[in-house]
Structure formats: structure tokens, C-alpha cells
Coordinates of C-alpha atoms in Angstrom, one line a residue:
M6 CA 114.9 -42.7 43.9
R7 CA 113.2 -43.3 40.7
F8 CA 112.5 -46.5 38.9
S9 CA 110.5 -48.0 36.2
A10 CA 109.0 -51.2 35.2
P11 CA 107.5 -52.5 32.0
R12 CA 103.7 -52.2 31.7
S13 CA 101.8 -55.4 32.1
A14 CA 99.7 -56.6 29.1
S15 CA 96.7 -57.4 31.2
P16 CA 94.6 -54.6 32.8
S17 CA 94.3 -54.3 36.5
P18 CA 91.1 -55.9 37.9
V19 CA 88.4 -53.4 38.5
R20 CA 85.6 -54.1 40.9
G21 CA 82.2 -53.8 39.4
R22 CA 79.3 -52.0 40.9
I23 CA 78.2 -53.2 44.3
R24 CA 75.5 -55.7 43.7
S25 CA 72.3 -55.8 45.6
S26 CA 71.5 -58.7 47.9
S27 CA 68.5 -59.5 45.9
T28 CA 69.7 -59.2 42.3
F29 CA 72.7 -61.5 42.5
G30 CA 74.8 -59.1 40.4
V31 CA 72.2 -58.8 37.6
P32 CA 71.9 -55.1 36.5
D33 CA 68.6 -53.1 36.1
D34 CA 66.7 -53.2 32.8
S35 CA 67.4 -49.6 32.2
D36 CA 71.2 -50.2 32.1
S37 CA 71.0 -53.4 30.0
E38 CA 72.9 -52.1 27.1
D39 CA 75.8 -50.6 29.4
Y40 CA 75.7 -53.8 31.4
L41 CA 76.0 -56.0 28.3
S42 CA 78.9 -54.0 26.9
E43 CA 80.7 -54.1 30.3
L44 CA 80.0 -57.8 30.6
E45 CA 81.6 -58.5 27.2
S46 CA 84.6 -56.3 27.9
S47 CA 85.0 -58.1 31.3
F48 CA 84.9 -61.5 29.6
D49 CA 87.6 -60.3 27.2
A50 CA 89.7 -59.0 30.1
D51 CA 89.3 -62.3 32.0
S52 CA 90.4 -64.2 28.9
D53 CA 93.4 -62.1 28.6
Y54 CA 94.0 -62.3 32.4
D55 CA 93.8 -66.1 32.3
A56 CA 96.2 -66.3 29.4
A57 CA 98.7 -64.1 31.3
S58 CA 98.4 -66.2 34.5
I59 CA 99.0 -69.4 32.6
A60 CA 102.0 -67.9 30.9
S61 CA 103.4 -66.5 34.2
S62 CA 102.8 -69.8 36.1
S63 CA 104.6 -71.7 33.4
S64 CA 107.9 -69.8 33.9
P65 CA 108.1 -68.4 37.4
S66 CA 111.8 -67.8 37.6
G67 CA 112.4 -66.6 34.1
S68 CA 109.8 -63.9 34.3
S69 CA 111.4 -62.3 37.4
Y70 CA 114.8 -62.4 35.8
D71 CA 113.5 -60.9 32.6
L72 CA 111.7 -58.3 34.6
V73 CA 115.0 -57.3 36.5
A74 CA 116.8 -57.4 33.2
D75 CA 114.3 -55.2 31.6
L76 CA 114.3 -52.8 34.5
G77 CA 118.1 -52.5 34.1
K78 CA 117.6 -51.8 30.5
I79 CA 115.1 -49.1 31.0
S80 CA 116.8 -47.5 33.9
L81 CA 117.7 -43.8 33.4
R82 CA 121.0 -44.1 35.2
P83 CA 124.1 -43.9 33.0
R84 CA 125.7 -47.2 32.1
H85 CA 129.0 -46.3 33.7
I86 CA 127.4 -45.8 37.2
A87 CA 126.7 -49.1 39.0
R88 CA 123.9 -49.7 41.3
T89 CA 124.4 -49.9 45.1
P90 CA 123.5 -53.1 47.0
L91 CA 120.6 -51.2 48.5
E92 CA 119.2 -50.2 45.2
E93 CA 119.5 -53.7 43.9
R94 CA 117.8 -55.0 47.0
Q95 CA 114.9 -52.4 46.7
L96 CA 114.6 -53.3 43.0
E97 CA 114.2 -56.9 43.9
E98 CA 111.7 -56.2 46.6
T99 CA 109.7 -54.2 44.1
V100 CA 109.7 -56.9 41.6
A101 CA 108.7 -59.5 44.2
S102 CA 105.8 -57.3 45.4
I103 CA 104.7 -56.9 41.8
R104 CA 104.8 -60.5 41.2
L105 CA 102.9 -61.3 44.3
R106 CA 100.3 -58.8 43.2
T107 CA 99.9 -60.2 39.7
R108 CA 99.5 -63.8 41.0
Y109 CA 96.9 -63.0 43.6
H110 CA 93.3 -64.3 43.0
D111 CA 90.4 -62.4 44.6
P112 CA 87.4 -64.7 45.5
Y113 CA 85.0 -61.8 45.2
E114 CA 86.1 -61.0 41.7
E115 CA 85.9 -64.6 40.8
W116 CA 82.3 -64.8 42.1
E117 CA 81.5 -61.6 40.4
R118 CA 82.8 -62.8 37.1
S119 CA 80.8 -66.1 37.3
T120 CA 77.7 -64.2 38.2
R121 CA 78.1 -62.0 35.3
K122 CA 78.5 -64.9 33.0
D123 CA 75.3 -66.6 34.3
A124 CA 73.3 -63.3 34.0
F125 CA 74.6 -62.9 30.5
R126 CA 73.4 -66.4 29.6
T127 CA 70.0 -65.8 31.3
A128 CA 69.6 -62.5 29.4
R129 CA 70.5 -64.1 26.1
R130 CA 67.9 -66.9 26.7
E131 CA 65.2 -64.3 27.6
Y132 CA 66.2 -62.1 24.7
S133 CA 65.7 -65.1 22.4
T134 CA 62.3 -65.7 23.8
V135 CA 61.2 -62.1 23.5
Q136 CA 62.5 -61.9 20.0
A137 CA 60.5 -65.0 19.1
Q138 CA 57.3 -63.5 20.6
L139 CA 58.0 -60.3 18.7
H140 CA 58.5 -62.1 15.5
A141 CA 55.3 -64.0 16.0
Q142 CA 53.3 -60.8 16.6
Q143 CA 54.9 -59.1 13.6
E144 CA 54.0 -62.1 11.6
Q145 CA 50.4 -61.9 12.8
L146 CA 50.2 -58.1 12.2
R147 CA 51.6 -58.7 8.7
A148 CA 49.0 -61.3 8.0
E149 CA 46.2 -59.0 9.2
E150 CA 47.6 -56.1 7.1
E151 CA 47.8 -58.3 4.1
R152 CA 44.1 -59.4 4.6
R153 CA 43.0 -55.8 5.2
R154 CA 44.9 -54.8 2.0
A155 CA 43.4 -57.7 0.1
A156 CA 39.8 -56.6 1.2
Q157 CA 40.6 -53.0 0.3
V158 CA 42.0 -54.0 -3.0
G159 CA 38.8 -56.0 -3.6
K160 CA 36.6 -53.1 -2.8
Q161 CA 38.6 -50.8 -5.0
A162 CA 38.4 -53.4 -7.7
Q163 CA 34.5 -53.4 -7.3
D164 CA 34.4 -49.7 -7.3
V165 CA 36.6 -49.6 -10.5
Q166 CA 34.3 -52.2 -12.0
A167 CA 31.2 -50.2 -11.1
N168 CA 32.7 -47.0 -12.4
V169 CA 33.7 -48.8 -15.6
E170 CA 30.1 -50.1 -15.9
R171 CA 28.7 -46.6 -15.2
Q172 CA 31.0 -45.0 -17.9
R173 CA 30.0 -47.7 -20.3
R174 CA 26.2 -46.9 -19.6
L175 CA 27.0 -43.3 -20.1
L176 CA 28.8 -43.9 -23.3
L177 CA 25.9 -46.0 -24.5
E178 CA 23.4 -43.3 -23.5
S179 CA 25.6 -40.6 -25.2
E180 CA 25.8 -42.6 -28.4
K181 CA 22.0 -43.2 -28.3
K182 CA 21.4 -39.4 -27.8
M183 CA 23.8 -38.5 -30.6
K184 CA 22.1 -41.0 -32.8
E185 CA 18.7 -39.5 -31.9
E186 CA 20.0 -36.0 -32.6
W187 CA 21.5 -37.1 -35.8
D188 CA 18.1 -38.7 -36.8
A189 CA 16.3 -35.5 -35.8
R190 CA 18.7 -33.4 -37.6
N191 CA 18.3 -35.6 -40.7
R192 CA 14.5 -35.3 -40.4
Q193 CA 14.8 -31.5 -40.0
L194 CA 17.0 -31.4 -43.0
W195 CA 14.6 -33.4 -45.1
E196 CA 11.7 -31.3 -43.8
R197 CA 13.4 -28.1 -44.8
I198 CA 14.2 -29.5 -48.2
E199 CA 10.5 -30.5 -48.6
A200 CA 9.4 -27.1 -47.2
V201 CA 11.6 -25.3 -49.7
I202 CA 10.1 -27.5 -52.4
K203 CA 6.6 -26.8 -51.3
M204 CA 7.4 -23.1 -50.9
E205 CA 8.6 -23.0 -54.5
E206 CA 5.5 -24.9 -55.6
D207 CA 3.3 -22.4 -53.7
K208 CA 5.2 -19.5 -55.2
V209 CA 4.4 -20.8 -58.7
A210 CA 0.8 -21.6 -57.7
K211 CA 0.5 -18.2 -56.1
K212 CA 1.9 -16.5 -59.1
L213 CA -0.6 -18.3 -61.4
E214 CA -3.4 -17.4 -58.9
E215 CA -2.3 -13.7 -58.9
E216 CA -2.4 -13.7 -62.6
R217 CA -5.8 -15.3 -62.6
K218 CA -7.0 -12.8 -59.9
A219 CA -5.5 -9.9 -61.7
K220 CA -7.3 -10.8 -64.8
E221 CA -10.6 -11.3 -62.9
E222 CA -10.0 -8.0 -60.9
E223 CA -9.4 -6.2 -64.3
E224 CA -12.7 -7.6 -65.5
R225 CA -14.5 -6.7 -62.2
K226 CA -13.1 -3.2 -62.3
K227 CA -14.5 -2.7 -65.7
K228 CA -17.8 -3.9 -64.5
E229 CA -17.7 -1.8 -61.3
A230 CA -16.7 1.2 -63.2
E231 CA -19.6 0.8 -65.5
L232 CA -21.9 0.1 -62.5
K233 CA -20.5 3.0 -60.5
R234 CA -21.0 5.3 -63.4
R235 CA -24.7 4.3 -63.6
L236 CA -25.0 4.5 -59.8
E237 CA -23.5 7.8 -59.6
E238 CA -25.9 9.1 -62.2
E239 CA -28.8 7.6 -60.3
K240 CA -27.4 8.9 -56.9
K241 CA -26.9 12.3 -58.3
Q242 CA -30.5 12.3 -59.4
Q243 CA -31.6 11.1 -56.0
E244 CA -29.5 13.7 -54.2
E245 CA -30.8 16.5 -56.2
A246 CA -34.4 15.2 -55.5
A247 CA -33.6 14.8 -51.7
K248 CA -31.9 18.2 -51.6
R249 CA -34.9 19.9 -53.1
K250 CA -37.1 18.0 -50.6
A251 CA -34.8 18.8 -47.6
E252 CA -34.8 22.4 -48.6
E253 CA -38.5 22.4 -48.8
E254 CA -38.8 20.6 -45.4
K255 CA -36.2 22.8 -43.8
K256 CA -38.0 25.9 -45.0
K257 CA -41.3 24.5 -43.8
A258 CA -39.7 23.6 -40.4
E259 CA -38.2 27.0 -40.1
E260 CA -41.5 28.6 -40.9
E261 CA -43.2 26.2 -38.4
K262 CA -40.5 27.0 -35.7
A263 CA -40.8 30.7 -36.3
K264 CA -44.6 30.4 -36.1
Q265 CA -44.3 28.4 -32.8
E266 CA -41.8 30.8 -31.4
K267 CA -44.0 33.6 -32.4
E268 CA -47.0 32.0 -30.8
E269 CA -45.0 31.2 -27.7
E270 CA -43.7 34.7 -27.5
E271 CA -47.2 36.0 -28.0
K272 CA -48.5 33.7 -25.3
R273 CA -45.7 34.6 -23.0
K274 CA -46.3 38.3 -23.7
Q275 CA -50.1 37.7 -23.2
A276 CA -49.3 35.8 -19.9
E277 CA -46.9 38.6 -18.8
E278 CA -49.5 41.2 -19.8
E279 CA -52.2 39.3 -17.9
R280 CA -49.9 38.8 -14.9
Q281 CA -49.1 42.5 -15.1
R282 CA -52.8 43.4 -15.4
R283 CA -53.7 41.3 -12.5
E284 CA -50.8 42.8 -10.5
D285 CA -51.9 46.3 -11.5
E286 CA -55.5 45.5 -10.5
T287 CA -54.4 44.4 -7.1
K288 CA -51.6 46.9 -6.7
Q289 CA -53.5 49.4 -4.5
L290 CA -54.8 46.4 -2.4
R291 CA -51.3 45.1 -2.1
E292 CA -49.8 48.4 -1.2
K293 CA -52.5 48.8 1.5
L294 CA -51.8 45.3 2.9
H295 CA -48.0 45.7 2.2
F296 CA -48.1 42.5 0.0
M297 CA -45.6 42.0 -2.9
T298 CA -45.7 39.8 -5.9
S299 CA -43.2 36.9 -6.2
R300 CA -41.0 38.7 -8.6
E301 CA -41.0 41.8 -6.4
E302 CA -40.1 39.7 -3.4
W303 CA -37.3 38.0 -5.3
K304 CA -36.0 41.5 -6.4
A305 CA -36.2 42.8 -2.8
S306 CA -34.2 39.8 -1.5
R307 CA -31.7 40.2 -4.3
S308 CA -31.4 43.9 -3.5
D309 CA -30.9 43.2 0.3
L310 CA -28.1 40.9 -0.7
M311 CA -26.4 43.0 -3.3
A312 CA -27.7 46.6 -3.8
S313 CA -29.9 47.6 -1.0
P314 CA -29.1 51.0 0.6
F315 CA -29.8 49.5 4.0
F316 CA -27.8 46.3 3.9
R317 CA -25.8 45.6 0.7
L318 CA -24.2 42.7 2.5
K319 CA -21.7 41.8 -0.4
T320 CA -20.7 45.4 -1.2
G321 CA -21.3 47.1 2.1
P322 CA -20.5 45.4 5.5
M323 CA -18.8 42.3 4.2
R324 CA -16.4 44.3 1.9
L325 CA -15.6 46.8 4.8
V326 CA -15.0 44.0 7.2
K327 CA -12.7 42.0 4.9
S328 CA -10.7 45.2 3.9
Q329 CA -9.5 46.0 7.5
R330 CA -7.2 43.6 9.2
E331 CA -8.3 44.3 12.8
V332 CA -12.0 44.2 12.0
K333 CA -11.6 41.1 9.9
S334 CA -9.7 39.4 12.8
E335 CA -12.5 40.2 15.3
W336 CA -15.2 39.0 12.9
S337 CA -13.2 35.8 12.1
R338 CA -12.9 35.1 15.9
L339 CA -16.6 35.5 16.5
R340 CA -17.5 33.6 13.3
R341 CA -15.4 30.6 14.6
Q342 CA -17.5 30.6 17.7
I343 CA -20.7 30.4 15.7
V344 CA -20.0 27.4 13.5
P345 CA -19.3 24.9 16.3
K346 CA -22.4 26.0 18.1
I347 CA -24.6 25.0 15.1
G348 CA -22.8 21.7 14.8
Q349 CA -23.4 20.8 18.5
L350 CA -27.2 21.1 18.1
T351 CA -29.3 18.1 19.2
N352 CA -33.1 17.3 19.3
D353 CA -33.4 18.4 22.9
A354 CA -35.3 21.4 24.2
Q355 CA -32.6 22.4 26.8
S356 CA -29.9 22.1 24.1
I357 CA -31.9 24.2 21.7
A358 CA -32.5 27.0 24.3
Q359 CA -28.9 26.9 25.4
I360 CA -27.4 27.1 22.0
S361 CA -29.9 29.8 21.0
Q362 CA -28.9 31.9 24.0
Q363 CA -25.2 31.3 23.3
L364 CA -25.6 32.5 19.7
V365 CA -27.5 35.5 20.8
E366 CA -24.8 36.3 23.3
I367 CA -22.1 36.1 20.6
L368 CA -23.9 38.5 18.3
R369 CA -25.4 40.8 20.9
P370 CA -23.1 40.6 24.0
S371 CA -24.9 41.5 27.4
R372 CA -21.6 42.3 28.9
G373 CA -19.6 44.9 27.2
P374 CA -20.2 47.3 24.3
P375 CA -22.2 46.1 21.3
H376 CA -20.5 45.2 18.1
P377 CA -20.1 47.8 15.3
E378 CA -22.7 47.7 12.7
A379 CA -20.5 46.3 10.0
I380 CA -19.4 43.5 12.3
Y381 CA -22.9 42.7 13.4
L382 CA -24.4 42.6 10.0
S383 CA -21.5 40.4 8.9
L384 CA -22.0 38.0 11.8
C385 CA -25.7 37.8 10.9
S386 CA -24.8 36.8 7.4
S387 CA -22.3 34.2 8.7
L388 CA -24.8 32.8 11.1
A389 CA -27.5 32.5 8.4
K390 CA -25.0 30.8 6.2
A391 CA -24.0 28.4 9.0
I392 CA -27.6 27.4 9.5
L393 CA -28.3 26.8 5.9
L394 CA -25.0 24.8 5.4
Q395 CA -25.9 22.7 8.4
A396 CA -29.3 22.1 6.7
E397 CA -27.6 21.1 3.4
T398 CA -25.4 18.5 5.2
E399 CA -27.3 17.1 8.2
V400 CA -31.0 17.5 7.0
T401 CA -30.0 15.7 3.7
A402 CA -28.8 12.8 5.8
K403 CA -31.4 12.8 8.5
K404 CA -34.7 14.7 8.0
V405 CA -35.8 14.8 11.6
S406 CA -32.8 17.1 12.3
A407 CA -34.7 19.9 10.4
G408 CA -36.9 20.5 13.5
P409 CA -34.2 21.5 16.0
L410 CA -32.4 23.6 13.4
A411 CA -35.6 25.5 12.5
Q412 CA -36.3 26.1 16.2
V413 CA -32.9 27.6 16.7
A414 CA -33.3 29.8 13.6
F415 CA -36.8 30.8 14.8
N416 CA -35.4 31.8 18.2
L417 CA -32.7 33.9 16.4
L418 CA -35.3 35.5 14.1
D419 CA -37.4 36.4 17.1
T420 CA -34.5 38.0 19.0
L421 CA -31.8 39.5 16.7
D422 CA -32.4 42.7 14.8
A423 CA -31.9 42.7 10.9
F424 CA -31.4 38.9 11.0
P425 CA -34.8 38.0 9.5
V426 CA -34.1 40.0 6.4
I427 CA -30.5 38.7 6.1
F428 CA -31.6 35.1 6.6
F429 CA -34.3 35.2 3.9
A430 CA -31.9 37.0 1.5
K431 CA -29.3 34.1 2.1
L432 CA -32.0 31.5 1.7
V433 CA -33.1 33.0 -1.7
Q434 CA -29.4 33.1 -2.6
R435 CA -28.7 29.5 -2.0
C436 CA -32.2 28.1 -3.0
G437 CA -32.8 30.3 -6.0
G438 CA -36.5 31.2 -6.5
W439 CA -38.0 28.2 -4.7
A440 CA -38.3 30.0 -1.4
I441 CA -40.8 32.4 -2.9
P442 CA -41.5 30.5 -5.4
V443 CA -40.7 32.2 -8.7
V444 CA -38.9 31.6 -12.0
I445 CA -35.7 33.5 -12.1
P446 CA -36.2 36.3 -14.7
R447 CA -33.8 37.0 -17.6
E448 CA -32.7 40.3 -15.9
D449 CA -31.1 41.0 -12.6
A450 CA -32.9 42.9 -9.8
D451 CA -31.4 46.2 -11.1
G452 CA -32.8 45.5 -14.6
T453 CA -29.5 44.6 -16.2
T454 CA -28.9 41.3 -18.0
W455 CA -26.9 38.7 -16.4
P456 CA -23.2 39.1 -17.2
S457 CA -22.7 35.3 -17.8
R458 CA -24.4 32.0 -17.8
E459 CA -22.6 31.0 -14.6
A460 CA -24.0 34.1 -12.8
Y461 CA -27.6 33.2 -13.9
F462 CA -27.1 29.6 -12.6
K463 CA -25.7 30.9 -9.4
A464 CA -28.7 33.1 -8.9
C465 CA -30.9 30.1 -9.5
G466 CA -29.2 28.4 -6.6
W467 CA -26.8 26.1 -8.5
R468 CA -23.3 25.7 -7.0
K469 CA -20.0 24.2 -8.2
S470 CA -19.5 20.6 -7.9
S471 CA -17.7 19.3 -4.8
T472 CA -16.2 16.3 -6.8
G473 CA -15.0 18.0 -9.9
E474 CA -15.3 21.0 -12.2
G475 CA -18.6 22.4 -13.5
L476 CA -21.8 22.7 -11.7
E477 CA -23.1 20.2 -9.2
S478 CA -25.3 17.3 -10.3
T479 CA -29.1 17.4 -10.3
E480 CA -29.1 14.9 -7.4
E481 CA -26.9 17.2 -5.3
Y482 CA -28.9 20.2 -6.2
S483 CA -32.2 18.5 -5.4
N484 CA -31.0 17.1 -2.0
R485 CA -29.4 20.5 -1.0
V486 CA -32.3 22.8 -1.8
S487 CA -34.9 20.2 -0.5
A488 CA -33.2 20.2 2.8
M489 CA -33.1 24.0 3.2
M490 CA -36.7 24.3 2.1
R491 CA -37.7 21.6 4.8
V492 CA -36.0 23.9 7.5
Y493 CA -37.9 26.9 6.1
F494 CA -41.3 25.1 6.2
H495 CA -40.5 24.1 9.9
I496 CA -39.9 27.8 10.7
L497 CA -43.3 28.6 9.2
K498 CA -44.8 25.8 11.3
I499 CA -43.6 27.4 14.6
R500 CA -46.0 29.8 16.3
P501 CA -44.4 33.0 17.8
V502 CA -45.2 33.9 21.5
N503 CA -43.9 37.3 22.1
K504 CA -44.4 39.1 18.7
P505 CA -45.0 38.2 15.1
L506 CA -42.0 37.6 12.9
E507 CA -41.2 39.4 9.7
R508 CA -43.7 38.8 6.7
P509 CA -41.6 36.0 5.1
Y510 CA -42.0 33.9 8.2
H511 CA -45.7 34.2 8.7
V512 CA -47.7 31.1 8.5
S513 CA -49.7 32.6 5.6
R514 CA -46.6 32.3 3.6
Y515 CA -47.3 28.6 3.3
W516 CA -50.7 29.3 1.7
A517 CA -49.1 32.0 -0.6
W518 CA -46.4 29.5 -1.6
F519 CA -49.0 26.9 -2.8
A520 CA -51.2 29.7 -4.4
R521 CA -48.2 31.0 -6.4
M522 CA -47.1 27.5 -7.4
L523 CA -50.6 26.6 -8.7
N524 CA -51.0 29.9 -10.4
D525 CA -47.8 29.8 -12.4
T526 CA -48.3 27.5 -15.4
E527 CA -44.5 27.8 -16.2
L528 CA -43.7 26.1 -13.0
L529 CA -46.4 23.4 -13.5
K530 CA -45.1 22.4 -16.9
A531 CA -41.8 21.1 -15.7
A532 CA -41.3 17.6 -14.3
V533 CA -40.2 19.2 -11.1
A534 CA -43.5 20.9 -10.3
P535 CA -45.2 18.0 -8.5
E536 CA -42.0 17.5 -6.5
L537 CA -42.1 21.2 -5.5
L538 CA -45.3 20.3 -3.8
Y539 CA -43.4 17.4 -2.2
S540 CA -40.3 19.6 -1.6
T541 CA -38.1 19.2 -4.7
P542 CA -36.1 22.0 -6.1
S543 CA -36.6 22.9 -9.8
D544 CA -34.1 23.0 -12.6
P545 CA -33.6 26.7 -13.7
R546 CA -33.0 25.4 -17.1
F547 CA -36.4 23.6 -17.0
K548 CA -34.8 20.3 -18.0
V549 CA -36.4 17.0 -17.0
F550 CA -34.2 15.2 -14.5
N551 CA -34.2 12.3 -12.2
L552 CA -36.3 13.0 -9.1
T553 CA -35.7 9.8 -7.2
F554 CA -33.5 11.5 -4.5
C555 CA -35.8 14.4 -3.8
L556 CA -37.2 14.8 -0.3
P557 CA -40.7 15.8 0.9
A558 CA -41.1 19.2 2.5
A559 CA -44.2 21.3 1.9
L560 CA -46.9 18.6 2.3
D561 CA -44.8 16.4 4.4
V562 CA -44.0 19.1 7.0
M563 CA -47.2 21.3 7.4
G564 CA -49.9 19.5 5.5
L565 CA -52.0 18.5 8.6
Q566 CA -51.5 21.8 10.3
A567 CA -52.6 23.7 7.2
K568 CA -55.8 21.6 7.3
D569 CA -56.4 22.7 10.9
I570 CA -55.7 26.3 10.0
W571 CA -57.6 26.8 6.7
G572 CA -60.0 24.0 6.9
Q573 CA -62.2 23.5 3.8
Q574 CA -60.1 26.1 1.9
W575 CA -57.1 24.0 2.3
I576 CA -59.0 21.0 1.2
K577 CA -59.9 22.9 -2.0
V578 CA -56.2 23.7 -2.6
L579 CA -55.4 20.0 -2.1
A580 CA -58.2 19.1 -4.6
L581 CA -56.6 21.5 -7.1
V582 CA -53.3 19.7 -6.5
H583 CA -54.9 16.3 -6.9
Q584 CA -56.6 17.4 -10.1
G585 CA -53.3 18.7 -11.5
V586 CA -51.5 15.3 -10.8
T587 CA -54.4 13.0 -11.9
T588 CA -56.7 14.5 -14.5
G589 CA -54.6 17.5 -15.5
Y590 CA -55.1 21.3 -16.2
E591 CA -55.4 23.2 -19.4
N592 CA -56.9 20.5 -21.7
G593 CA -55.5 17.6 -19.7
K594 CA -51.9 18.7 -19.2
L595 CA -50.6 17.0 -16.0
I596 CA -48.4 18.7 -13.4
G597 CA -44.9 17.6 -14.2
G598 CA -45.4 16.7 -17.9
D599 CA -45.3 13.3 -19.5
S600 CA -41.9 12.3 -18.4
A601 CA -41.2 9.2 -16.2
E602 CA -39.8 11.4 -13.4
G603 CA -42.9 13.5 -13.4
A604 CA -45.1 10.4 -13.2
A605 CA -43.1 9.1 -10.2
A606 CA -43.3 12.5 -8.5
R607 CA -47.1 12.7 -9.1
T608 CA -47.4 9.3 -7.3
R609 CA -45.5 10.5 -4.3
V610 CA -47.8 13.6 -4.2
V611 CA -50.9 11.5 -4.4
V612 CA -49.7 9.4 -1.4
A613 CA -49.0 12.6 0.7
L614 CA -52.4 14.0 -0.2
E615 CA -54.0 10.7 1.0
N616 CA -52.2 10.9 4.3
I617 CA -53.2 14.5 4.9
V618 CA -56.9 13.7 4.2
N619 CA -56.8 10.6 6.4
G620 CA -55.1 12.5 9.2
V621 CA -51.8 10.4 9.1
E622 CA -48.9 12.5 10.3
S623 CA -45.5 11.9 8.7
A624 CA -42.8 10.6 11.0
D625 CA -40.4 13.3 9.8
S626 CA -42.8 16.3 10.3

């Protein structure tokens, strides 16, 4: 059975959430908004409920009747069908139960409703307090913010004021600078104006001055032309007179020069004839004694080097060795062994003997076949050259090194065949004529004239400069030749033990060297002559040169030994030398001439003579 009833205007009471025993129905803070909205809705519902209760209680019977009447109206049963008593009774019971339900008052709900109201009032009071505190804090923050902004605005105002003041100063400075520039420009403008005015005035003054000078110049030129004409006439007369006088003097000088040349040529011819006469007179004696003149010795040495049928080092063995590769290789290998041996020499008897034996072993090996003749002669030439080059370098720096080098050379001269002739030929080649001594003649050993000026200087012992083009300096030439002559005099000083050496190495060569020097007036005329006695090479061109760097040799090396050998005869030779450097020869002509270099050389010779007479031995001898 279906029935319907009108819907009540008041909502059904809904229990709220179960309250906790400690909260008294007050919700949590996290649900405050939901709780407030629910609380307000419950207040509205309670108000509606109370109003409905009051209305229902005021008319208890009328409401039930109206409800039944309304149910009858809204029934779905057709109007022509009447209700049964049972249906009527059920309908009344239903209405009665509904009425009882609507009039029931639940104590819990009443308590919950009152609790909600109290909580809402408490919350409103707390909310008011919190809002008041919040407003107070906001007011305090606003006041602080206003103070901060006021301070910031004040600072910005100060900065703006300072910036304005700075800009004002800059403006004043700019105005001042512009004013100064304007004043300077104004001054420059007036200076330019005044300069232009002055320049125009100067132009006018210059023009007037030029006109005045032109007028004066014209007058001066007229006077100069007149004076020049008169001077030219006088000069022409003087030139003609001077020309006549110069021609007369030139003619006289040429005649005097020709006369002097003729006299010198006659003297030279007479001296040559006298020398030739003396040589002819002593020719038989020299042939018996196997002596040669100085020029003959030079020619023999030159021939041994160039054109001798026995050696001909330049055109014979050396050319043959250098033309064949295998022979040249063998010669180069042995030559590279010779040079270091000479460089290792020291002033020690054991070292001298050891190096001498090693050099002899290289040239004349005891084990194995001997070297071919061409290689042997070429090695002798290389050995002689190595000794002389070592003398040029080492003896020039240290004079005491001449002794050991001379001892090694003496040992080789005493042992090796053909080496004495080759060594003396190489010595004459590198020293010129001072190993004999002799003035290099105008013709070569074969009688032909020298092919060039350089060939003549090379035969005189001059070499190319090591620092540049051309010949070596006089100092280099003096030091080099003096060092080689010192070694040569040391060789003459050594006495042979087994057998005498070749004639160029006899001790008598020392006497012959002085005799030839003092007997040749051409050598004594040069400034180099006294230094020759004190071991200084000569200049083949017979020029006076600086002798400061020349080294002692002849008197320094063997002066005292010569005194012991020849005794009073040597003293006489020294007396002749002393006379030549002090009082002079041939009408007072001094050895070395009148130059300052000759005077210095004569002083050193006098000191050496005094040392020999007093028996003082040189430290370098």
C-alpha cells in the first residue's frame, strides 16, 4: 500500500560530530571555517525549528486534521474509490507517529546546540582580540615603514641636493674654462693680427734692405771685379814666375835624383863586384871546405823546395801524393797522427823522448814495410811544417816552449833521412832570408824574375793576414818569424852525441850568422838590423816599422854558450856589435838607422850584451 504526506518545512535534526570529552563540542582550529558555517546553518535551522514547534503547539488538533485532509487530497487513489477502514486506521496511525516524531525534543541535541552557541560566542570574542592585536601590529609596521620612507626620502633629498650642487660647480667651472678659452682665443687672434701687421712691416723693411743691399752689392761687385782683374794679373805674373822656378827645381831634383840613383847603382854594383870578388877569391877554399855563400845557400834551399832534382817537394812528391786518391788517403791518415803529437809536447825529458820516438815510428815504422818514397818525403814536409807552425803559435805566447820543441826537432834531424834538408828548406820558406841571413834577391833561384809582387813577399816569409785581406801586419810577421828563429837557435845550441848533423845545424852556423849579418851593410842600414841580433825578422821591403813586439833570440838563446865556445873571438864580435849600436859604422852610421824603432832596438841589444859580458843567463834561454 502506498501513501504520501506533505513535506515538513523544518529540516530533520542531524547530529553533529561526536564531540570529544575535553573540547566540550568546540571544533579544531583547522576546521574553524567549516565549523562556523555549520554553526550558523544550525542556528538558522534551530530558529526555523522553534518557529515550527511554536506553530504546531498552538494548534494541535487542527494540524492533524489538516494533515489527514491533505493526505486525502494528494492520494493517488481515484476519487470514486473509497478507503477501507483499515486504510483509514493505518493512515491515522501514520499521522500520529509523525506528529509524535515532530514534537520530540532530544536532550543531547539541545545540549549540543547550546554548546555550539557558547563556542561561537567565545570564538567571536577571541577573533575580536586577535583582530585588535593584528591591527595594532599593522599600525606599528605602517609607522615604522613611514619613518623608514621618510629617512630614505631625506637621504635622497640630500643626494639630490649634493648632485645639484656638484652640477652647479661643474657648470661654473665649465663657464670659467669657456671664458678662459675665449680670452685665449681673443689674445691669439690679436697676436695673429699684430703678427700679420709686423710681418707686413718686416716685408717692407726687408724690401728696403734688399734694395739697399743690392745697390751696395752692385757697387761691391764693381770694386771686386776691378780688384780681381788686378789680382789675376798679379797672380798670373806670380804663377809664371813660380812655374819657371818649379820647372827649374824639378829639373834640378830630377838631375839630383838621377845622380843619386846612378851613385847608388854604382855603389851597389861596386858592392856586388866586391862581394863577387871576395867570393871568387874564397871560392876554391869554400869548395874545399864545402862552404857556400849566403845567397848560394838560399838558392839551394829554394831549389830543394821547388826545383831540386832530388826532392822538388812542391812539384815532385807532394804533387804525386795529392794526385792519387789512395796515396793521398794514406798520407792524410799519417799526417793526422803527426799534428796531435806535436801539440802534446811538454817540457819534460820523458815526454820529449816518447813523442820523438812516436814520430819516428810514424815516418819509419819498425813493424811492416817502409813507406814509399813519395809518402815519406811528403810526411817529412808535413812534420817540418807542423813543428814550425807550433813554434809560430806556442813560442810566440811562451818563449820557454822553444826548448822542448827544438829538442824534438833535433831528435828527428838526428834520426830521419832527408829530414834535415827538408826542415831547413821549410824554415827558409816560412822565415824568408833570416835563417841564413840574406836579402832576398830580385830573381828567383832559377834566375827568372818574380812573377808578381805577392810571390816575392811570400819568398820573403810574409803570409796572408789571418784577420782580413792582404798581407799580415808587421807585428804578426815579427812575432811569427822571431819564434821560428828562436827554435832554430835552440837546435844549434844542442850538441849531437852519435853523429854530427847536416851543415845548417852545426854550432858554427851561429858564428856564420853573426858574421854575415855584420858583413852585409844593406842589412845593417834597416831599423830591423839591431833586432836581428836580438831575434827580430826584417821587413823585405826595408821599411821602418814598430819593433816593440819583437822577441830576443840570437843573443838571448846562445850568447853565453858562444862566449864559452869562441872565447875572445866572440868578445870581439860582440864589440863590433856594440860599436855598431853605440858609435856606428861607416862614418857614424848606427845599426838600425835614425828611427825611434831602431833606437829602442839598439837599447835592447846593449842590455843583452851587458848580460852576456856579466855572465847573466836569460830565463828564456
